[in-house]
XYZ file of N, CA and C in Angstrom:
558
model
N 38.120 63.591 185.174
C 37.911 62.153 185.281
C 37.699 61.571 183.888
N 38.499 60.606 183.518
C 38.384 59.969 182.209
C 37.341 58.863 182.264
N 36.422 58.896 181.304
C 35.438 57.828 181.230
C 36.138 56.552 180.798
N 35.725 55.456 181.383
C 36.318 54.169 181.051
C 35.739 53.634 179.755
N 36.533 52.814 179.088
C 36.096 52.095 177.899
C 35.721 53.025 176.747
N 36.463 54.108 176.581
C 36.274 54.986 175.430
C 37.225 54.512 174.348
N 36.680 54.273 173.175
C 37.462 53.790 172.037
C 37.396 54.844 170.942
N 38.531 55.236 170.404
C 38.576 56.181 169.291
C 38.952 55.443 168.018
N 38.392 55.915 166.921
C 38.668 55.328 165.608
C 38.409 56.378 164.539
N 38.829 56.066 163.316
C 38.564 56.934 162.175
C 37.064 56.919 161.890
N 36.508 58.083 161.587
C 35.098 58.173 161.194
C 34.941 57.619 159.780
N 33.838 56.944 159.543
C 33.562 56.347 158.236
C 32.122 56.648 157.843
N 31.834 56.598 156.520
C 30.430 56.728 156.127
C 29.607 55.687 156.901
N 28.487 56.120 157.406
C 27.663 55.306 158.291
C 27.613 55.926 159.681
N 28.629 56.741 160.010
C 28.664 57.444 161.296
C 27.905 58.771 161.234
N 27.517 59.191 160.036
C 26.986 60.541 159.863
C 25.690 60.812 160.634
N 24.828 59.820 160.778
C 23.565 60.055 161.490
C 23.846 60.426 162.949
N 24.669 59.647 163.615
C 24.968 59.896 165.032
C 25.730 61.210 165.206
N 26.663 61.507 164.315
C 27.455 62.734 164.442
C 26.590 63.963 164.171
N 25.725 63.893 163.177
C 24.833 65.014 162.894
C 23.888 65.258 164.075
N 23.360 64.203 164.655
C 22.482 64.346 165.829
C 23.238 64.951 167.006
N 24.474 64.508 167.209
C 25.311 65.051 168.279
C 25.561 66.543 168.049
N 25.917 66.910 166.831
C 26.187 68.311 166.509
C 24.946 69.173 166.736
N 23.791 68.675 166.369
C 22.552 69.437 166.575
C 22.279 69.669 168.057
N 22.642 68.724 168.903
C 22.459 68.897 170.355
C 23.364 69.983 170.907
N 24.491 70.218 170.249
C 25.461 71.205 170.724
C 25.324 72.563 170.039
N 24.435 72.637 169.055
C 24.301 73.877 168.301
C 23.712 74.973 169.191
N 24.270 76.150 169.056
C 23.800 77.307 169.810
C 23.439 78.391 168.807
N 22.479 79.180 169.173
C 21.999 80.233 168.278
C 22.043 81.574 168.986
N 22.094 82.631 168.205
C 22.073 83.969 168.782
C 20.834 84.088 169.660
N 21.036 84.623 170.840
C 19.928 84.764 171.781
C 19.871 83.650 172.811
N 20.624 82.552 172.589
C 20.683 81.483 173.587
C 21.426 81.974 174.822
N 21.262 81.281 175.909
C 21.888 81.636 177.185
C 23.417 81.649 177.042
N 24.063 82.806 177.233
C 25.524 82.880 177.075
C 26.295 82.057 178.102
N 25.666 81.649 179.188
C 26.384 80.825 180.173
C 26.747 79.466 179.597
N 26.106 79.076 178.484
C 26.475 77.821 177.829
C 27.949 77.821 177.442
N 28.454 78.977 177.061
C 29.850 79.088 176.643
C 30.803 78.774 177.783
N 30.374 79.000 178.995
C 31.232 78.748 180.148
C 31.189 77.290 180.585
N 30.091 76.601 180.315
C 29.888 75.258 180.851
C 30.163 74.144 179.862
N 30.028 74.438 178.594
C 30.275 73.405 177.593
C 30.672 74.075 176.291
N 31.363 73.343 175.483
C 31.635 73.832 174.140
C 30.347 73.770 173.337
N 30.335 74.452 172.241
C 29.140 74.445 171.408
C 29.549 74.599 169.957
N 28.599 74.374 169.062
C 28.797 74.554 167.631
C 27.796 75.577 167.139
N 28.208 76.364 166.168
C 27.276 77.290 165.545
C 26.562 76.659 164.371
N 27.219 75.746 163.673
C 26.672 75.243 162.421
C 26.728 73.720 162.374
N 25.729 73.076 162.950
C 25.631 71.625 162.790
C 25.356 71.351 161.314
N 25.982 70.337 160.797
C 25.858 70.038 159.380
C 24.845 68.921 159.154
N 24.242 68.890 157.986
C 23.337 67.779 157.666
C 24.114 66.470 157.504
N 23.421 65.373 157.638
C 24.051 64.050 157.543
C 24.867 63.884 156.277
N 24.346 64.332 155.137
C 25.066 64.116 153.875
C 26.411 64.832 153.848
N 26.531 65.952 154.553
C 27.810 66.674 154.612
C 28.818 65.861 155.422
N 28.382 65.337 156.577
C 29.291 64.496 157.365
C 29.672 63.241 156.584
N 28.735 62.637 155.887
C 29.036 61.434 155.091
C 30.106 61.746 154.049
N 29.954 62.872 153.351
C 30.939 63.275 152.346
C 32.307 63.476 152.991
N 32.346 64.177 154.110
C 33.618 64.450 154.779
C 34.269 63.155 155.272
N 33.479 62.267 155.854
C 34.040 61.016 156.368
C 34.551 60.131 155.238
N 33.972 60.258 154.056
C 34.395 59.412 152.938
C 35.758 59.833 152.387
N 36.164 61.092 152.607
C 37.445 61.530 152.053
C 38.511 61.811 153.108
N 38.111 62.026 154.352
C 39.075 62.522 155.335
C 39.835 61.413 156.051
N 41.121 61.666 156.230
C 41.957 60.810 157.075
C 41.957 61.312 158.513
N 41.340 62.482 158.762
C 41.491 63.176 160.038
C 40.174 63.412 160.775
N 39.151 62.665 160.449
C 37.895 62.722 161.196
C 37.848 61.482 162.080
N 37.589 61.695 163.370
C 37.644 60.600 164.343
C 36.398 60.571 165.209
N 36.094 59.390 165.704
C 34.910 59.124 166.524
C 35.363 58.563 167.864
N 34.664 58.969 168.932
C 34.845 58.342 170.247
C 33.577 57.549 170.540
N 33.765 56.304 170.903
C 32.637 55.434 171.221
C 32.771 54.923 172.646
N 31.617 54.743 173.254
C 31.563 54.113 174.569
C 30.379 53.159 174.548
N 30.675 51.897 174.789
C 29.653 50.838 174.768
C 28.844 50.879 173.476
N 29.536 51.090 172.343
C 28.902 51.075 171.031
C 28.176 52.345 170.645
N 28.144 53.336 171.519
C 27.472 54.602 171.244
C 28.510 55.662 170.911
N 28.253 56.431 169.859
C 29.131 57.541 169.512
C 28.873 58.664 170.508
N 29.921 59.008 171.282
C 29.800 60.041 172.313
C 30.647 61.273 172.006
N 31.406 61.221 170.918
C 32.220 62.362 170.535
C 32.711 62.238 169.117
N 33.076 63.388 168.537
C 33.608 63.401 167.177
C 34.573 64.567 167.021
N 35.625 64.336 166.268
C 36.568 65.375 165.878
C 36.592 65.370 164.354
N 36.183 66.478 163.755
C 36.113 66.608 162.302
C 37.225 67.549 161.885
N 38.170 67.041 161.106
C 39.325 67.836 160.699
C 39.743 67.459 159.278
N 40.433 68.401 158.631
C 40.867 68.201 157.248
C 42.208 68.872 157.017
N 42.967 68.305 156.086
C 44.180 68.975 155.646
C 43.870 69.774 154.380
N 44.873 70.427 153.850
C 44.682 71.288 152.678
C 44.074 70.531 151.491
N 44.618 69.360 151.190
C 44.124 68.589 150.052
C 42.656 68.214 150.197
N 42.267 67.828 151.391
C 40.862 67.470 151.622
C 39.958 68.695 151.495
N 40.421 69.843 152.014
C 39.621 71.057 151.883
C 39.482 71.463 150.420
N 40.556 71.289 149.646
C 40.467 71.584 148.215
C 39.453 70.675 147.549
N 39.457 69.388 147.920
C 38.506 68.443 147.341
C 37.064 68.781 147.731
N 36.860 69.235 148.952
C 35.515 69.590 149.409
C 35.034 70.894 148.788
N 35.957 71.791 148.482
C 35.636 73.024 147.771
C 34.503 73.833 148.364
N 33.615 74.291 147.497
C 32.524 75.185 147.892
C 31.538 74.524 148.845
N 31.526 73.205 148.912
C 30.582 72.528 149.815
C 30.887 72.831 151.279
N 32.101 73.342 151.564
C 32.471 73.672 152.937
C 31.625 74.795 153.512
N 31.299 75.771 152.679
C 30.534 76.941 153.117
C 31.234 77.685 154.248
N 32.570 77.706 154.207
C 33.346 78.474 155.175
C 33.295 79.954 154.785
N 33.428 80.852 155.751
C 33.575 82.269 155.405
C 34.813 82.471 154.519
N 34.705 83.378 153.582
C 35.794 83.635 152.641
C 37.105 83.931 153.362
N 37.036 84.704 154.459
C 38.246 85.061 155.207
C 38.963 83.818 155.734
N 38.218 82.818 156.168
C 38.826 81.577 156.669
C 39.483 80.805 155.535
N 38.798 80.668 154.421
C 39.355 79.947 153.267
C 40.643 80.621 152.803
N 40.612 81.937 152.667
C 41.803 82.654 152.213
C 42.963 82.474 153.195
N 42.670 82.536 154.475
C 43.733 82.359 155.465
C 44.322 80.955 155.386
N 43.468 79.940 155.402
C 43.967 78.561 155.387
C 44.812 78.286 154.145
N 44.354 78.744 152.990
C 45.090 78.453 151.761
C 46.308 79.343 151.568
N 46.496 80.315 152.452
C 47.715 81.126 152.399
C 48.821 80.554 153.291
N 48.499 79.564 154.101
C 49.478 79.006 155.041
C 50.623 78.329 154.304
N 51.819 78.503 154.830
C 53.017 77.952 154.200
C 53.620 76.779 154.966
N 52.918 76.254 155.966
C 53.423 75.089 156.697
C 53.520 73.903 155.746
N 54.501 73.009 155.947
C 54.583 71.824 155.096
C 53.306 70.975 155.164
N 52.718 70.858 156.355
C 51.460 70.115 156.484
C 50.689 70.649 157.673
N 49.406 70.894 157.464
C 48.548 71.359 158.547
C 47.216 70.633 158.497
N 46.588 70.578 159.658
C 45.260 69.976 159.807
C 44.380 71.040 160.463
N 43.231 71.319 159.867
C 42.287 72.276 160.433
C 41.179 71.510 161.150
N 41.077 71.714 162.463
C 40.018 71.083 163.256
C 38.774 71.945 163.118
N 37.796 71.413 162.403
C 36.561 72.132 162.134
C 35.582 71.990 163.299
N 35.506 70.797 163.871
C 34.585 70.548 164.972
C 35.213 69.564 165.952
N 34.982 69.811 167.220
C 35.278 68.858 168.287
C 34.030 68.856 169.147
N 33.318 67.750 169.154
C 32.019 67.689 169.819
C 31.958 66.490 170.750
N 31.446 66.726 171.949
C 31.236 65.656 172.922
C 29.801 65.750 173.403
N 29.141 64.604 173.442
C 27.748 64.514 173.889
C 27.604 65.212 175.241
N 26.574 66.053 175.421
C 26.416 66.782 176.688
C 26.435 65.884 177.934
N 25.913 64.692 177.839
C 25.911 63.788 178.988
C 27.259 63.169 179.296
N 28.244 63.391 178.437
C 29.579 62.814 178.609
C 30.673 63.880 178.717
N 30.284 65.148 178.767
C 31.277 66.223 178.836
C 31.930 66.268 180.208
N 33.140 66.786 180.209
C 33.950 66.960 181.420
C 34.369 65.622 182.027
N 34.508 64.616 181.136
C 34.985 63.303 181.569
C 36.176 62.832 180.745
N 36.787 63.731 179.982
C 38.000 63.399 179.249
C 37.811 62.871 177.839
N 36.583 62.821 177.350
C 36.363 62.279 176.000
C 36.945 63.205 174.938
N 36.735 64.512 175.072
C 37.322 65.454 174.123
C 38.834 65.351 174.123
N 39.424 65.219 175.303
C 40.877 65.065 175.402
C 41.334 63.767 174.766
N 40.573 62.709 174.981
C 40.905 61.409 174.385
C 40.885 61.514 172.858
N 39.869 62.166 172.299
C 39.787 62.363 170.848
C 40.957 63.207 170.344
N 41.237 64.288 171.044
C 42.327 65.174 170.644
C 43.654 64.422 170.677
N 43.899 63.677 171.735
C 45.140 62.910 171.849
C 45.242 61.860 170.748
N 44.126 61.245 170.399
C 44.100 60.256 169.323
C 44.461 60.928 167.995
N 43.852 62.083 167.734
C 44.170 62.832 166.513
C 45.629 63.249 166.521
N 46.085 63.776 167.644
C 47.467 64.221 167.817
C 48.439 63.095 167.464
N 48.138 61.897 167.882
C 48.991 60.747 167.612
C 48.971 60.283 166.176
N 47.998 60.768 165.392
C 47.860 60.333 164.006
C 48.278 61.379 162.985
N 48.885 62.472 163.436
C 49.292 63.529 162.502
C 50.700 64.045 162.796
N 51.702 63.157 162.894
C 53.053 63.636 163.216
C 53.561 64.612 162.153
N 54.335 65.586 162.637
C 54.941 66.550 161.719
C 53.976 67.589 161.172
N 52.808 67.722 161.763
C 51.793 68.655 161.276
C 51.614 69.815 162.238
N 50.961 70.839 161.748
C 50.483 71.927 162.587
C 48.984 71.709 162.742
N 48.507 71.656 163.977
C 47.073 71.545 164.242
C 46.509 72.946 164.394
N 45.460 73.244 163.648
C 44.806 74.543 163.712
C 43.374 74.353 164.181
N 42.887 75.283 164.982
C 41.498 75.253 165.424
C 40.938 76.661 165.329
N 39.741 76.761 164.789
C 39.048 78.040 164.747
C 38.073 78.103 165.907
N 38.159 79.155 166.701
C 37.261 79.314 167.845
C 36.464 80.595 167.646
N 35.165 80.434 167.499
C 34.287 81.576 167.241
C 34.133 82.440 168.481
N 34.081 83.729 168.258
C 33.931 84.701 169.335
C 32.596 85.446 169.254
N 31.810 85.213 168.229
C 30.591 85.967 168.042
C 29.502 85.038 167.545
N 28.281 85.045 168.042
C 27.711 86.091 168.883
C 28.123 86.009 170.362
N 28.629 84.874 170.812
C 29.159 84.796 172.176
C 30.495 84.069 172.124
N 31.425 84.398 173.009
C 32.724 83.717 173.010
C 32.571 82.249 173.433
N 33.313 81.383 172.798
C 33.298 79.964 173.137
C 34.430 79.714 174.135
N 34.177 80.083 175.376
C 35.183 79.994 176.433
C 35.661 78.564 176.676
N 34.744 77.594 176.611
C 35.121 76.204 176.870
C 36.122 75.718 175.815
N 35.870 76.028 174.549
C 36.795 75.614 173.490
C 38.124 76.350 173.601
N 38.076 77.632 173.909
C 39.303 78.396 174.075
C 40.170 77.792 175.183
N 39.574 77.475 176.305
C 40.310 76.855 177.411
C 40.885 75.502 176.981
N 40.082 74.695 176.307
C 40.522 73.361 175.885
C 41.753 73.452 174.990
N 41.685 74.277 173.962
C 42.792 74.322 173.005
C 44.029 74.995 173.590
N 43.868 76.030 174.391
C 45.057 76.658 174.963
C 45.728 75.736 175.979
N 44.966 74.953 176.734
C 45.612 74.019 177.673
C 46.340 72.909 176.921
N 45.990 72.706 175.651
C 46.670 71.723 174.822
C 47.769 72.337 173.962
N 48.210 73.533 174.323
C 49.378 74.121 173.678
C 49.111 74.971 172.456
N 47.859 75.238 172.139
C 47.546 76.103 170.999
C 47.709 77.562 171.417
N 48.237 78.352 170.496
C 48.358 79.788 170.718
C 47.650 80.525 169.591
N 47.223 81.743 169.890
C 46.517 82.550 168.903
C 47.468 82.927 167.770
N 47.081 82.580 166.546
C 47.861 82.951 165.366
C 47.316 84.216 164.720
N 45.985 84.302 164.650
C 45.341 85.464 164.045
C 43.862 85.457 164.408
N 43.240 86.603 164.217
C 41.791 86.696 164.319
C 41.261 87.080 162.957
N 40.173 86.446 162.578
C 39.543 86.700 161.289
C 38.151 87.255 161.529
N 37.757 88.200 160.715
C 36.403 88.732 160.817
C 35.838 88.916 159.429
N 34.582 88.550 159.308
C 33.842 88.747 158.062
C 32.411 89.061 158.468
N 32.021 90.299 158.296
C 30.698 90.717 158.752
C 30.619 90.546 160.271
N 29.595 89.871 160.743
C 29.398 89.628 162.177
C 30.289 88.493 162.687
N 30.773 87.662 161.784
C 31.548 86.478 162.164
C 32.932 86.901 162.641
N 33.318 86.439 163.815
C 34.634 86.714 164.391
C 35.196 85.411 164.921
N 36.417 85.093 164.535
C 36.997 83.785 164.874
C 38.485 83.938 165.122
N 38.947 83.324 166.205
C 40.378 83.242 166.465
C 40.914 81.932 165.910
N 42.050 81.992 165.254
C 42.697 80.776 164.751
C 43.858 80.468 165.678
N 43.827 79.294 166.282
C 44.820 78.854 167.248
C 45.586 77.690 166.657
N 46.911 77.682 166.838
C 47.728 76.635 166.240
C 48.678 75.989 167.227
N 49.040 74.749 166.901
C 50.013 73.979 167.678
C 50.805 73.119 166.716
N 52.120 73.200 166.811
C 52.992 72.370 165.974
C 53.213 71.036 166.639
N 53.108 69.978 165.853
C 53.361 68.618 166.349
C 54.682 68.166 165.778
N 55.603 67.792 166.653
C 56.920 67.357 166.185
C 57.070 65.862 166.295
């Protein structure tokens, strides 16, 4: 069921407080109830407000979903140039950075986070955000990293595979295990 009156737009500095709060609500930690993975997507690393502000100030691919003036979802994504500009501030595992920068696609977008407020999940907001992003990146490959450890993110895996993403590779660095899923946009 799609929620009515959902508006998507580009994220801008000023959205960081709401997005950081949303990410913190979805953050999961080792030892948390693994059934969360079956019922909702989650994030391992909610970022501080200043990180979201920095990303929103440079990215063409970060989007917000609003309903009645409230931010109810966010899609945080970057292309190669933006990731290069963000550099070490990303704090990505080395294996992920090496993989992304080895890609030979003419243009790709890496979806770092897709988050929907727990009270608005399973109502089409994530799909609305994804479709909005999809419509704004013609000729690109969309990539999503889905963490498998400490618990598999089943909700995210289902979401991206139903949207045409297929497993490209799995990356591991220490305890961190992540599948990289891709979809070409023509």
